Every structure is written in C-alpha cells, then in structure tokens.
mmCIF file of N, CA and C in Angstrom:
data_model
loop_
_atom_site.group_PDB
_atom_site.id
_atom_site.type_symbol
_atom_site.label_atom_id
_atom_site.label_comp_id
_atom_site.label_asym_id
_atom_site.label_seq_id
_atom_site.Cartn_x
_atom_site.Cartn_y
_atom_site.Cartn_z
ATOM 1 N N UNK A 376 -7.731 -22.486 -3.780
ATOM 2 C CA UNK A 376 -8.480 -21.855 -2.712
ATOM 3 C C UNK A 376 -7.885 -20.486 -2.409
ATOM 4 N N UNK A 377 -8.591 -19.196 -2.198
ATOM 5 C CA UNK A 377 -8.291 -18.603 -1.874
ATOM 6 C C UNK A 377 -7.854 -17.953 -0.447
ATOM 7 N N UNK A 378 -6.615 -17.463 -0.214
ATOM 8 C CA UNK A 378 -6.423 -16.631 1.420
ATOM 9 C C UNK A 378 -7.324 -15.764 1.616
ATOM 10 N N UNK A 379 -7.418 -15.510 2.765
ATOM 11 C CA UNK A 379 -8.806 -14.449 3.432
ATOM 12 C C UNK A 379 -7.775 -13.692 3.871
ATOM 13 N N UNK A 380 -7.935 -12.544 4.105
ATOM 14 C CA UNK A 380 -7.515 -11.273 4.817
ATOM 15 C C UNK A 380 -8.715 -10.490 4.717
ATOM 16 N N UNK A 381 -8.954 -10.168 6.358
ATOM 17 C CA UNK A 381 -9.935 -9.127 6.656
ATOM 18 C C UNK A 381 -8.844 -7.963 7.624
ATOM 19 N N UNK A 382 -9.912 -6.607 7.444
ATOM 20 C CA UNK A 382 -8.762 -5.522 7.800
ATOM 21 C C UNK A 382 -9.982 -4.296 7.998
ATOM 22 N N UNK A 383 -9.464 -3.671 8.512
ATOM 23 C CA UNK A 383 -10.242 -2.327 9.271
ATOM 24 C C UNK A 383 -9.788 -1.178 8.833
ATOM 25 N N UNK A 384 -10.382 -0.021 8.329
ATOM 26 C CA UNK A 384 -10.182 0.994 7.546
ATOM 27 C C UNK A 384 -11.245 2.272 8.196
ATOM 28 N N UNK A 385 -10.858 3.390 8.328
ATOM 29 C CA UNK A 385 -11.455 4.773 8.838
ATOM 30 C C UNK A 385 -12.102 5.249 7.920
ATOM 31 N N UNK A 386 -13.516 5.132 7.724
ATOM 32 C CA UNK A 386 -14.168 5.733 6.435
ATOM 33 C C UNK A 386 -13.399 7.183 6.164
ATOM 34 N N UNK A 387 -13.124 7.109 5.130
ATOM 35 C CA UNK A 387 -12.725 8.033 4.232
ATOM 36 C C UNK A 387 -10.733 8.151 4.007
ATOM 37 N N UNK A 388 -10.680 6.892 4.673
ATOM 38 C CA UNK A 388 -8.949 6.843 4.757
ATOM 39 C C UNK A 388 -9.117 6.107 3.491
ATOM 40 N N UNK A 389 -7.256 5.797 3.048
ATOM 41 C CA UNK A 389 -7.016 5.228 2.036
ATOM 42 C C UNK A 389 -5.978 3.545 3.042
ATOM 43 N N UNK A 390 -6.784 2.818 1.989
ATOM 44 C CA UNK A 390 -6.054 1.598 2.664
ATOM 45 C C UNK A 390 -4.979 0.717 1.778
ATOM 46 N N UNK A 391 -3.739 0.935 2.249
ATOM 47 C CA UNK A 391 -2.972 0.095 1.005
ATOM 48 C C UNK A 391 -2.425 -1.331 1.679
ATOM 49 N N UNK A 392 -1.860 -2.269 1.515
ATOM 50 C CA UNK A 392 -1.556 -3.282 1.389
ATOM 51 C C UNK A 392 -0.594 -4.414 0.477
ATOM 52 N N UNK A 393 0.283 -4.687 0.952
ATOM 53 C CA UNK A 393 1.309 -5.758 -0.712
ATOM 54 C C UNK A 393 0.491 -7.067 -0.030
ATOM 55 N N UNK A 394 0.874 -8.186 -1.466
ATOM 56 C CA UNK A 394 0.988 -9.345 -0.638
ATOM 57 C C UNK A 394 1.590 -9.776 -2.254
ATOM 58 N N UNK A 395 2.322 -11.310 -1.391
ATOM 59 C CA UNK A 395 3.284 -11.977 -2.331
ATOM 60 C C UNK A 395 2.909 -13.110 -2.939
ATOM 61 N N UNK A 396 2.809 -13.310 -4.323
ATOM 62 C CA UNK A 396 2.531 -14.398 -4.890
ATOM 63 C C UNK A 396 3.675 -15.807 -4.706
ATOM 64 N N UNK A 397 3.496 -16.588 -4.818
ATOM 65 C CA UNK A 397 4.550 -17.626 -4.826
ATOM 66 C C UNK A 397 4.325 -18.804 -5.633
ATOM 67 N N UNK A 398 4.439 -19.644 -6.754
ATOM 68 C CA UNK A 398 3.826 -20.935 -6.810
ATOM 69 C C UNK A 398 4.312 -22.157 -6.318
ATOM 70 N N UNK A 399 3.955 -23.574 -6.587
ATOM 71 C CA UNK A 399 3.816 -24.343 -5.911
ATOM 72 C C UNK A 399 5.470 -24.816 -5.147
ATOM 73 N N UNK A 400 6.485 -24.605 -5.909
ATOM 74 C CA UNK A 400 7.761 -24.821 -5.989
ATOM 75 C C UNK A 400 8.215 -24.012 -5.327
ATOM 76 N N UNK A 401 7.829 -22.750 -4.328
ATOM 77 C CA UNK A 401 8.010 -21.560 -3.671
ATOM 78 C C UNK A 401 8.077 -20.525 -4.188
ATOM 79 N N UNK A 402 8.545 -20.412 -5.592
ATOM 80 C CA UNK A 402 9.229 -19.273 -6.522
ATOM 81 C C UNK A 402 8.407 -17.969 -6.796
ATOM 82 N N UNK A 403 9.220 -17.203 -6.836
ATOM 83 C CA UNK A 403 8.132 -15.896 -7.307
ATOM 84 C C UNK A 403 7.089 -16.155 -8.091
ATOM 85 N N UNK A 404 5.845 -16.125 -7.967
ATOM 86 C CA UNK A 404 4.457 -15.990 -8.887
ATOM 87 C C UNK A 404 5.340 -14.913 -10.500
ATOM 88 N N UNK A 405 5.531 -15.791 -11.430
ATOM 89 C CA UNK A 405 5.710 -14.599 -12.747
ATOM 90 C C UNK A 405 3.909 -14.206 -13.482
ATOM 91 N N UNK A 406 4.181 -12.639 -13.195
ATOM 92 C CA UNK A 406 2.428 -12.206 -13.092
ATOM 93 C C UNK A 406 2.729 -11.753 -14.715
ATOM 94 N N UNK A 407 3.367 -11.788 -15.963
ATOM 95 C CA UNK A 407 3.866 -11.060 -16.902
ATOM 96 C C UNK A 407 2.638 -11.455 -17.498
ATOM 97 N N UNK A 408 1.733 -10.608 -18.125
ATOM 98 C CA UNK A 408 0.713 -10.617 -19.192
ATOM 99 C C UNK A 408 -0.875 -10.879 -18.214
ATOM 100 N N UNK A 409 -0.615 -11.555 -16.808
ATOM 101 C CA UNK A 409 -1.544 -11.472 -16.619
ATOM 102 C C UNK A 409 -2.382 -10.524 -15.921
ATOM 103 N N UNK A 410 -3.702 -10.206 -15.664
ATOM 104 C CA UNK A 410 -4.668 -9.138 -15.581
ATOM 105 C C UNK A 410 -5.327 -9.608 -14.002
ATOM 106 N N UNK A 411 -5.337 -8.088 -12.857
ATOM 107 C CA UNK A 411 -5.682 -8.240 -11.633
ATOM 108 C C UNK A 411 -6.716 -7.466 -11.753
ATOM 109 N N UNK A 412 -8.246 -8.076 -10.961
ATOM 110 C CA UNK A 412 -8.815 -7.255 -10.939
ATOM 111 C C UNK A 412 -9.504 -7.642 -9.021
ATOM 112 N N UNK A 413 -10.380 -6.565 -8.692
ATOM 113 C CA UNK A 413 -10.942 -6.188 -7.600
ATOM 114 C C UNK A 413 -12.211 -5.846 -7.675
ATOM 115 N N UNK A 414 -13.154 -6.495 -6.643
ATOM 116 C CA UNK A 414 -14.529 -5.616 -6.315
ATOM 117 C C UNK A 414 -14.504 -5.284 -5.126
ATOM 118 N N UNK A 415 -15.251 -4.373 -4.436
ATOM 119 C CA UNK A 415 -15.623 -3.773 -3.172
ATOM 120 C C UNK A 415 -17.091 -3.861 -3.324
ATOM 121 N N UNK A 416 -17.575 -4.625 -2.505
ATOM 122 C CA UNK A 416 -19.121 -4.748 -2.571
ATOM 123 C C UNK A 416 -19.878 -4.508 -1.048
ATOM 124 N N UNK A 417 -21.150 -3.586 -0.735
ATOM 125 C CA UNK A 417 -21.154 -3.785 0.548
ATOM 126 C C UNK A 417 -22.065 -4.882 1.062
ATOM 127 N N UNK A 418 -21.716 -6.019 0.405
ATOM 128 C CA UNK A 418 -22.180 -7.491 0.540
ATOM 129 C C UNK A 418 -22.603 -8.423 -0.422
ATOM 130 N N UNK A 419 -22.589 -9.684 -0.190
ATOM 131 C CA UNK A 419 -22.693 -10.422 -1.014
ATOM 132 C C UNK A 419 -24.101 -9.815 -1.925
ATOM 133 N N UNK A 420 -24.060 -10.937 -2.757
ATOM 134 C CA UNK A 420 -25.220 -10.890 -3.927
ATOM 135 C C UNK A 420 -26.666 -10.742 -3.160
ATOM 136 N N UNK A 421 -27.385 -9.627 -3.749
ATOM 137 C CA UNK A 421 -26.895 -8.637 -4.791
ATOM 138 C C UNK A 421 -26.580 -7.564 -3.819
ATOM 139 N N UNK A 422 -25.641 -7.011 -4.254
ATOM 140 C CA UNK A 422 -25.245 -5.684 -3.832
ATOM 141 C C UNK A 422 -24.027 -5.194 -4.373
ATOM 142 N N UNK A 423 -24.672 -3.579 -3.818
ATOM 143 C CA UNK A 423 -24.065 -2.498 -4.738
ATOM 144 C C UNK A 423 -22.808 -2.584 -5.098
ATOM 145 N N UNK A 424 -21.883 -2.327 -5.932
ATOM 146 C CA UNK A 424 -20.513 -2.035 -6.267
ATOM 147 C C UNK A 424 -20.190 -0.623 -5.257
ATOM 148 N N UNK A 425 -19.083 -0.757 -4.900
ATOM 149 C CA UNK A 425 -18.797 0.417 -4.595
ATOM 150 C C UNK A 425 -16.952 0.634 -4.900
ATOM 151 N N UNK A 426 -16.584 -0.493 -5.677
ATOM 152 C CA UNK A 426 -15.397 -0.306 -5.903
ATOM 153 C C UNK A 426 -14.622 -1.035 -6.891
ATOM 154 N N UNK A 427 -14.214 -0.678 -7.537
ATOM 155 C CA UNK A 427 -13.563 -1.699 -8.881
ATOM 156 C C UNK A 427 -12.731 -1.291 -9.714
ATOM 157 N N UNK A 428 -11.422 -1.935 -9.675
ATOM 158 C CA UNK A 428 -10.063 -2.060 -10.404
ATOM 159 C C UNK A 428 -9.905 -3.162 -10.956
ATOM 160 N N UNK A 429 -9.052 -2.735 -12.223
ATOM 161 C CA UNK A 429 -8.511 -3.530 -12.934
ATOM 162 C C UNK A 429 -7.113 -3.682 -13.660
ATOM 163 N N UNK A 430 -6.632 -3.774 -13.369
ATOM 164 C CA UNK A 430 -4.949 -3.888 -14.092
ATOM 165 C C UNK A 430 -4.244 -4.911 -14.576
ATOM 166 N N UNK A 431 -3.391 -4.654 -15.993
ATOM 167 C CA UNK A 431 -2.837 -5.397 -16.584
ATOM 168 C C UNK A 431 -1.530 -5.461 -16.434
ATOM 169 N N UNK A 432 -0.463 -6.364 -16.317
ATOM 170 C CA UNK A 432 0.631 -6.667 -15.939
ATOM 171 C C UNK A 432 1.722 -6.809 -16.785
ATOM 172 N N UNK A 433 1.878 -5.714 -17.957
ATOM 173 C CA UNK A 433 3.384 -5.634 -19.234
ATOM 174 C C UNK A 433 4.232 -6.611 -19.091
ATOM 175 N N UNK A 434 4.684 -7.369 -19.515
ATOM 176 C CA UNK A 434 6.395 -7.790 -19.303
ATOM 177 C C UNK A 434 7.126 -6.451 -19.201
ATOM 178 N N UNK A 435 8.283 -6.619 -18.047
ATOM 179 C CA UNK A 435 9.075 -5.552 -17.496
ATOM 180 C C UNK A 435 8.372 -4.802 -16.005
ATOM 181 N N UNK A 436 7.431 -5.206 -16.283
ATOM 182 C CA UNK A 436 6.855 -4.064 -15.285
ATOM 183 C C UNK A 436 7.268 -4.012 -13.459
ATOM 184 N N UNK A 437 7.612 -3.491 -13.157
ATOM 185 C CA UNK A 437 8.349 -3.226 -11.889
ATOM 186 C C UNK A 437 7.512 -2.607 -10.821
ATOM 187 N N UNK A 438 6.075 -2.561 -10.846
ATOM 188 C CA UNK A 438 4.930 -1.866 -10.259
ATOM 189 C C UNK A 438 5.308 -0.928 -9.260
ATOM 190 N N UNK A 439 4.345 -0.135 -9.116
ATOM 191 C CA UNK A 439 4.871 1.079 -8.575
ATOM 192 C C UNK A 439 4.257 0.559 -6.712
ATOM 193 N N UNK A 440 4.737 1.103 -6.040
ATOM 194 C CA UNK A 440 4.316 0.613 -4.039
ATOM 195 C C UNK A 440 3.157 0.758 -4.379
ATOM 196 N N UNK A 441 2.540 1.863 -4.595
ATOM 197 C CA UNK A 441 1.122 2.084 -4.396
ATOM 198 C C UNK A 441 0.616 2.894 -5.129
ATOM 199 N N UNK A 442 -0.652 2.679 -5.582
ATOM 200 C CA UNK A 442 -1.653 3.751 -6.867
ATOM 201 C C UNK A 442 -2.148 5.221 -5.874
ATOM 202 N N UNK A 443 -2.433 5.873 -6.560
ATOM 203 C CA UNK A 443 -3.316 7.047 -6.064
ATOM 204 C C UNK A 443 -4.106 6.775 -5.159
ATOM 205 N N UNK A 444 -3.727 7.231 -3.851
ATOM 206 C CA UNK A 444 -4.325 6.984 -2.671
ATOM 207 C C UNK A 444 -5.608 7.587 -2.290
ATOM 208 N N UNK A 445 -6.297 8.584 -3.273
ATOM 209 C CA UNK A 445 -7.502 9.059 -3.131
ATOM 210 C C UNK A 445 -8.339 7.701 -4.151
ATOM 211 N N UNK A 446 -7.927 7.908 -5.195
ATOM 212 C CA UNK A 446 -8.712 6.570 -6.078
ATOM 213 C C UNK A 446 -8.878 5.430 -6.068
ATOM 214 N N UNK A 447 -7.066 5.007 -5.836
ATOM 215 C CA UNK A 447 -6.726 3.621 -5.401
ATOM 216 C C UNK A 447 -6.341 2.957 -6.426
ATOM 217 N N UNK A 448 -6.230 1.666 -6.313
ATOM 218 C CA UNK A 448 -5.831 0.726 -7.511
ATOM 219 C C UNK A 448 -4.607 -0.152 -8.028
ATOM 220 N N UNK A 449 -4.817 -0.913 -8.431
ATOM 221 C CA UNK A 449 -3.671 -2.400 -8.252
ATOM 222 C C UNK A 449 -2.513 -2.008 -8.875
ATOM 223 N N UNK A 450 -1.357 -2.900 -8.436
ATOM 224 C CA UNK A 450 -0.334 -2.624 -9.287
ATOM 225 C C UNK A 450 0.829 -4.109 -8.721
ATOM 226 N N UNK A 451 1.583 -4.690 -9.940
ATOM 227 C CA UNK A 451 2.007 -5.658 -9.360
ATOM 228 C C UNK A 451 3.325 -5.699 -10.203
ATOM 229 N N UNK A 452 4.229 -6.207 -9.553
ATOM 230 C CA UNK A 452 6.240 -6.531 -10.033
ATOM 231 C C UNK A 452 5.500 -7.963 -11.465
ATOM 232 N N UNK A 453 6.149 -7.658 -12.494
ATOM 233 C CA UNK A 453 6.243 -8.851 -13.532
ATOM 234 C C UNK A 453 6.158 -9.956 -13.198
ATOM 235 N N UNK A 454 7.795 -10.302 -12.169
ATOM 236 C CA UNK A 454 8.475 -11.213 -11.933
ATOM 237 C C UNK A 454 8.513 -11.423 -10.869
ATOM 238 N N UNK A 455 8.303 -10.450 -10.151
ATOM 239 C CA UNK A 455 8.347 -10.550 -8.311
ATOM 240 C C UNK A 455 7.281 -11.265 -7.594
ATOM 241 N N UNK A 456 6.290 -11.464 -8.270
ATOM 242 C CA UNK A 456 5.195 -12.048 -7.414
ATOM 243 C C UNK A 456 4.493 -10.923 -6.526
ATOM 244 N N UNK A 457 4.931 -9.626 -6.687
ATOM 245 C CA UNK A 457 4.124 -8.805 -5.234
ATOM 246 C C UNK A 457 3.223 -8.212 -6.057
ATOM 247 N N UNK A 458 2.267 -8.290 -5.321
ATOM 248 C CA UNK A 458 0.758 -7.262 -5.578
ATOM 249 C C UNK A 458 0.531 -6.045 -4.625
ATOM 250 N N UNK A 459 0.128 -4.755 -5.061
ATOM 251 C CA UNK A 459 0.330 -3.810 -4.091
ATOM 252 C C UNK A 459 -1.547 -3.195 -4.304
ATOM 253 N N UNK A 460 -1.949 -2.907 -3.278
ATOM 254 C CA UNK A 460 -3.427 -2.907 -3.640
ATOM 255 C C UNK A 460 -3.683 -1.831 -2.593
ATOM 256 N N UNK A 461 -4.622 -0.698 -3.429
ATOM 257 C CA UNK A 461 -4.814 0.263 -2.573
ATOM 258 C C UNK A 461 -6.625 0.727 -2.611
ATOM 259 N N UNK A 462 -7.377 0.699 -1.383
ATOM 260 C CA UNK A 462 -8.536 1.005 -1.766
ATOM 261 C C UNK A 462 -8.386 2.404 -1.233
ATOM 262 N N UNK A 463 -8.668 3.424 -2.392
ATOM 263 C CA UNK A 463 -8.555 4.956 -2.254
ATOM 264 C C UNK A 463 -10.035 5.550 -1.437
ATOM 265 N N UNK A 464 -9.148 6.578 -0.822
ATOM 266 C CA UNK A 464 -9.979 7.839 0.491
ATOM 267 C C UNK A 464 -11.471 7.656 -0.268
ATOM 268 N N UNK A 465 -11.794 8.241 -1.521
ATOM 269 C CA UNK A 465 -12.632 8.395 -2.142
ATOM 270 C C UNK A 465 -13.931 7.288 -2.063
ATOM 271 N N UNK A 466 -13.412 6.292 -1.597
ATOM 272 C CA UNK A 466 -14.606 5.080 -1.848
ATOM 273 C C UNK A 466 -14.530 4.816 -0.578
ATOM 274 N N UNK A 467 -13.644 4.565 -0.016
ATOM 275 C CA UNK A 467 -14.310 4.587 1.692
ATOM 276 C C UNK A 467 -14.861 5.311 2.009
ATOM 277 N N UNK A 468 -14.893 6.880 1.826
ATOM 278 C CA UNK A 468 -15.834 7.523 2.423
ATOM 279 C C UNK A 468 -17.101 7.553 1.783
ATOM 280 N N UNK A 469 -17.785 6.600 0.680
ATOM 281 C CA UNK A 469 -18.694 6.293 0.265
ATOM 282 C C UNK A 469 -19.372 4.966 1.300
ATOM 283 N N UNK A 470 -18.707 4.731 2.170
ATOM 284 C CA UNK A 470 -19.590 3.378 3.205
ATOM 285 C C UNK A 470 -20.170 4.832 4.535
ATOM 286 N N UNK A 471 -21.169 3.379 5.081
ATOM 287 C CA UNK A 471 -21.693 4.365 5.887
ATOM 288 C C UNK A 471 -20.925 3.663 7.367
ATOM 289 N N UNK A 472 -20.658 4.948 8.451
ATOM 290 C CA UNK A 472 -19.798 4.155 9.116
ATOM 291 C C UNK A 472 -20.396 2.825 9.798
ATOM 292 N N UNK A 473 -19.496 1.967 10.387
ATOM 293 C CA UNK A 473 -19.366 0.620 11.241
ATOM 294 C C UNK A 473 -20.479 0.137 10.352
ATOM 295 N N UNK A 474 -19.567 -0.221 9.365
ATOM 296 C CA UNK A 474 -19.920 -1.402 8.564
ATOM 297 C C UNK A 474 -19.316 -2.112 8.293
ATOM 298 N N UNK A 475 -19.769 -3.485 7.018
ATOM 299 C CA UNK A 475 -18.792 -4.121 7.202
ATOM 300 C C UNK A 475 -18.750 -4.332 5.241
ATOM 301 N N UNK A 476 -17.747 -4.938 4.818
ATOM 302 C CA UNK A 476 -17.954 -4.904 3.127
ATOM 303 C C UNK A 476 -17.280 -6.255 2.821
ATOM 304 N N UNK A 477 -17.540 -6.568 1.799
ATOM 305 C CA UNK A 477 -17.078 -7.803 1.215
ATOM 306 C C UNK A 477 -15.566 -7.617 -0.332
ATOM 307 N N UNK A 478 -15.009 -8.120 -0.328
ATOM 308 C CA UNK A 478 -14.093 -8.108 -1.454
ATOM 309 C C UNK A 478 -13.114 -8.899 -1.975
ATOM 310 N N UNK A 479 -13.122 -9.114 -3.162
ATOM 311 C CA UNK A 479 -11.933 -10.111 -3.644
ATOM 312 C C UNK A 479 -11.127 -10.041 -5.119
ATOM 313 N N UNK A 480 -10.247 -10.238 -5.028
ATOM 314 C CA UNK A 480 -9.362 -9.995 -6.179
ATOM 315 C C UNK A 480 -8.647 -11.167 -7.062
ATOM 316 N N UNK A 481 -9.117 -11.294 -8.048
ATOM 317 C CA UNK A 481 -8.555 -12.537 -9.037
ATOM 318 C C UNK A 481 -7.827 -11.937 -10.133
ATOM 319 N N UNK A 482 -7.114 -12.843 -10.521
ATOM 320 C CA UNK A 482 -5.972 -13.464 -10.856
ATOM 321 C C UNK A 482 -6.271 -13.700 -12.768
ATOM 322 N N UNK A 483 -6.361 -13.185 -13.479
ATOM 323 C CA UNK A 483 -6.561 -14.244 -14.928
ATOM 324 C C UNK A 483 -5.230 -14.049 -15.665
ATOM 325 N N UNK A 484 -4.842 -15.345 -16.043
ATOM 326 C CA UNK A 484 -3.743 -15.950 -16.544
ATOM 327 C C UNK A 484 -3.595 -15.041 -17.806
ATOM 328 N N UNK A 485 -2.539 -14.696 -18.760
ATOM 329 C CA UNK A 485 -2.339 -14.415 -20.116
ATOM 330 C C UNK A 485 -3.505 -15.081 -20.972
ATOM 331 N N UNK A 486 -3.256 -16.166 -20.943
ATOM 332 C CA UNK A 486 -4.314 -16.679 -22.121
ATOM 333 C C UNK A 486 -5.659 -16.254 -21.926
ATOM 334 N N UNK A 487 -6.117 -16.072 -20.617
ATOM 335 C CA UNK A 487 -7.402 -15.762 -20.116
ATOM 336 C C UNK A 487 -8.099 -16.988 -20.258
ATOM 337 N N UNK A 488 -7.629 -18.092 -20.185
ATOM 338 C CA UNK A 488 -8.098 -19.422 -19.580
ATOM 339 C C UNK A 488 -8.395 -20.062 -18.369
ATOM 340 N N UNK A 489 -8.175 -19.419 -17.764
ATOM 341 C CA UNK A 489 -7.773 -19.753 -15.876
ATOM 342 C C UNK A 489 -7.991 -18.252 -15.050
ATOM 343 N N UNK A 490 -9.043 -18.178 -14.467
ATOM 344 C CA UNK A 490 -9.618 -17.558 -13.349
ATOM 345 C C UNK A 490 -9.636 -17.789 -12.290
ATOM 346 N N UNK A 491 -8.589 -17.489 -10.807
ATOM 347 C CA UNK A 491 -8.053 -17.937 -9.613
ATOM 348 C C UNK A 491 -8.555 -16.581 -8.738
ATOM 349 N N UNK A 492 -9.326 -16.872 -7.693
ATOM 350 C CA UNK A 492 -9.765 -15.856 -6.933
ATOM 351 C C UNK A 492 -8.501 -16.238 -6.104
ATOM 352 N N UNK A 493 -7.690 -14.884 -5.699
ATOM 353 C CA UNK A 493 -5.971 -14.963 -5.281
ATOM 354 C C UNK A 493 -6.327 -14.264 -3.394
ATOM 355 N N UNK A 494 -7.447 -13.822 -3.425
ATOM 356 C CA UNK A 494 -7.670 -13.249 -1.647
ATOM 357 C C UNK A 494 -9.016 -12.580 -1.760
ATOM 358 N N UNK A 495 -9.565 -12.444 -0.851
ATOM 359 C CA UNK A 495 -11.258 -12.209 -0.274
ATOM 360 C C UNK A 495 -10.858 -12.066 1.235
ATOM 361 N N UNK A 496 -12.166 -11.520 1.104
ATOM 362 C CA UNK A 496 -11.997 -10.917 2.682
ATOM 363 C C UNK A 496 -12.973 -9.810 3.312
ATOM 364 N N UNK A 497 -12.860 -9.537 4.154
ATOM 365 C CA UNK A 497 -13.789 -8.688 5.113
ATOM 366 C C UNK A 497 -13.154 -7.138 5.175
ATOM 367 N N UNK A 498 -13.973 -6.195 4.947
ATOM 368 C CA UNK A 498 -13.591 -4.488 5.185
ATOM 369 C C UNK A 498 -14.198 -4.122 6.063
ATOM 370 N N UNK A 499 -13.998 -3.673 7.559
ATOM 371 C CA UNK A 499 -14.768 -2.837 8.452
ATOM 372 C C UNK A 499 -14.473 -2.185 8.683
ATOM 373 N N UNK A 500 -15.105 -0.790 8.344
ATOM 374 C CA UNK A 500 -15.148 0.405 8.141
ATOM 375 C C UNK A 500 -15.968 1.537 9.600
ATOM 376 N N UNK A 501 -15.254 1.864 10.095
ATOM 377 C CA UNK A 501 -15.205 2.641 11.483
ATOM 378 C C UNK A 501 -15.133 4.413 10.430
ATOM 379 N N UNK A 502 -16.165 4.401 11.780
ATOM 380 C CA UNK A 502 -16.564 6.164 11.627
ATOM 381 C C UNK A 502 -15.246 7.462 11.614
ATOM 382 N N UNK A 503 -15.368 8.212 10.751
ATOM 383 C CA UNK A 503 -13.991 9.131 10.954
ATOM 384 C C UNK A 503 -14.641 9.931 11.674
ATOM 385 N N UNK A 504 -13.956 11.299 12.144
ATOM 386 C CA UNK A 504 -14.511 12.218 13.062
ATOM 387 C C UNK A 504 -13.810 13.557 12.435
ATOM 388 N N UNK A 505 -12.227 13.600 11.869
ATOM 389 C CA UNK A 505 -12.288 14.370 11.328
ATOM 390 C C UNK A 505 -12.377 14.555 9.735
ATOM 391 N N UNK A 506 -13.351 15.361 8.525
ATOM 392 C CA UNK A 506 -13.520 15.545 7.585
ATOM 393 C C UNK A 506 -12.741 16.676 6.311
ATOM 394 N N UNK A 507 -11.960 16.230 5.602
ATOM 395 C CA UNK A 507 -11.910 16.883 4.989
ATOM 396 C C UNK A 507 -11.788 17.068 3.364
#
C-alpha cells in the first residue's frame, strides 16, 4: 500500500522533498538498479500530464539533495533508502492557480518484475503574485 502525502506549492515555485525507504526488517530500502518514476496529472483519468520523471538508480550512487529546481526530478542514495524529489518552477507554473493535482511515484525493482506505487498524493497549488 502506498503512503499519501499531500502538500501545497505557489504556482510557479519549485517544490522539493526527501523521503526514506525502509523494508520490512527496518533497514535501509537498497534502491541499487532499481528505476523511480513520477506523474503530475491535473486529475485522475483522463487527464492531462503535466509532469513526468524518470530515474535510474547505478550501484554506488550517492544521489544528489535535489535535481534542477526549474525542471525538477528524482534522485535517490543506492543504499540509503532516501528519495529526493523535486517538482521544478517550470511545471507549476503550468497549473492554473487554486487548484488541486494528483501524483504518484513507483518503485520498479531491477528485474522489472515488481511495480510498487511507493507515495501518491494531493498538489494544491495557490496563486503567485510575484512573476518572474
């Protein structure tokens, strides 16, 4: 089952976020080989895309805090279990303000046998005032 996290964002800000994998035994989630991806939708089926990442997880990889904060985009520790997830300036200011958006990010294993939706959740998106 997946965690929900819903969160509030200033159209046209950049929104970043970690969160920590763990499995059943408590231990760091080892993410090595496997692939994170993300949609931003401004609602369920059907509707539009307005946002989508995808990233693959090297052995070694030590992920960086956060992707390009205008673009955005995932990034996660090998071994650490942390996921760092950024929805970039650029696509928020593609909602129209006080709205609300839908999104979720899964999980596929190395083998690409196992598909785990890992968090979903709610985006409400409040009007900016200043533009630039």
């Amino acid at each position: 089952m997946a965690s929900s996290y819903d969160t509030t964002v200033v159209q046209g800000d950049t929104l970043k976020w970690a969160m920590f994998l763990k499995d059943q035994g408590g231990t760091a989630y080892n993410l090595t080989g496997c692939t994170l991806s993300m949609q931003v939708r401004k609602g369920y089926y059907p509707s539009s895309l307005v946002a989508s990442y995808v990233s693959h997880v090297p052995e070694g990889t030590n992920g960086s805090n956060f992707t390009d904060g205008l673009i955005g985009g995932l990034s996660a520790t090998a071994t650490g279990g942390t996921i760092y997830i950024s929805l970039g300036a650029t696509y928020t200011g593609n909602f129209s303000s006080e709205t609300t958006a839908k999104y979720d990010i899964q999980l596929v294993t190395p083998s690409g046998n196992n598909v785990t939706t890992i968090l979903r959740g709610s985006l409400t998106i409040l009007p900016e005032v200043t533009r630039i």
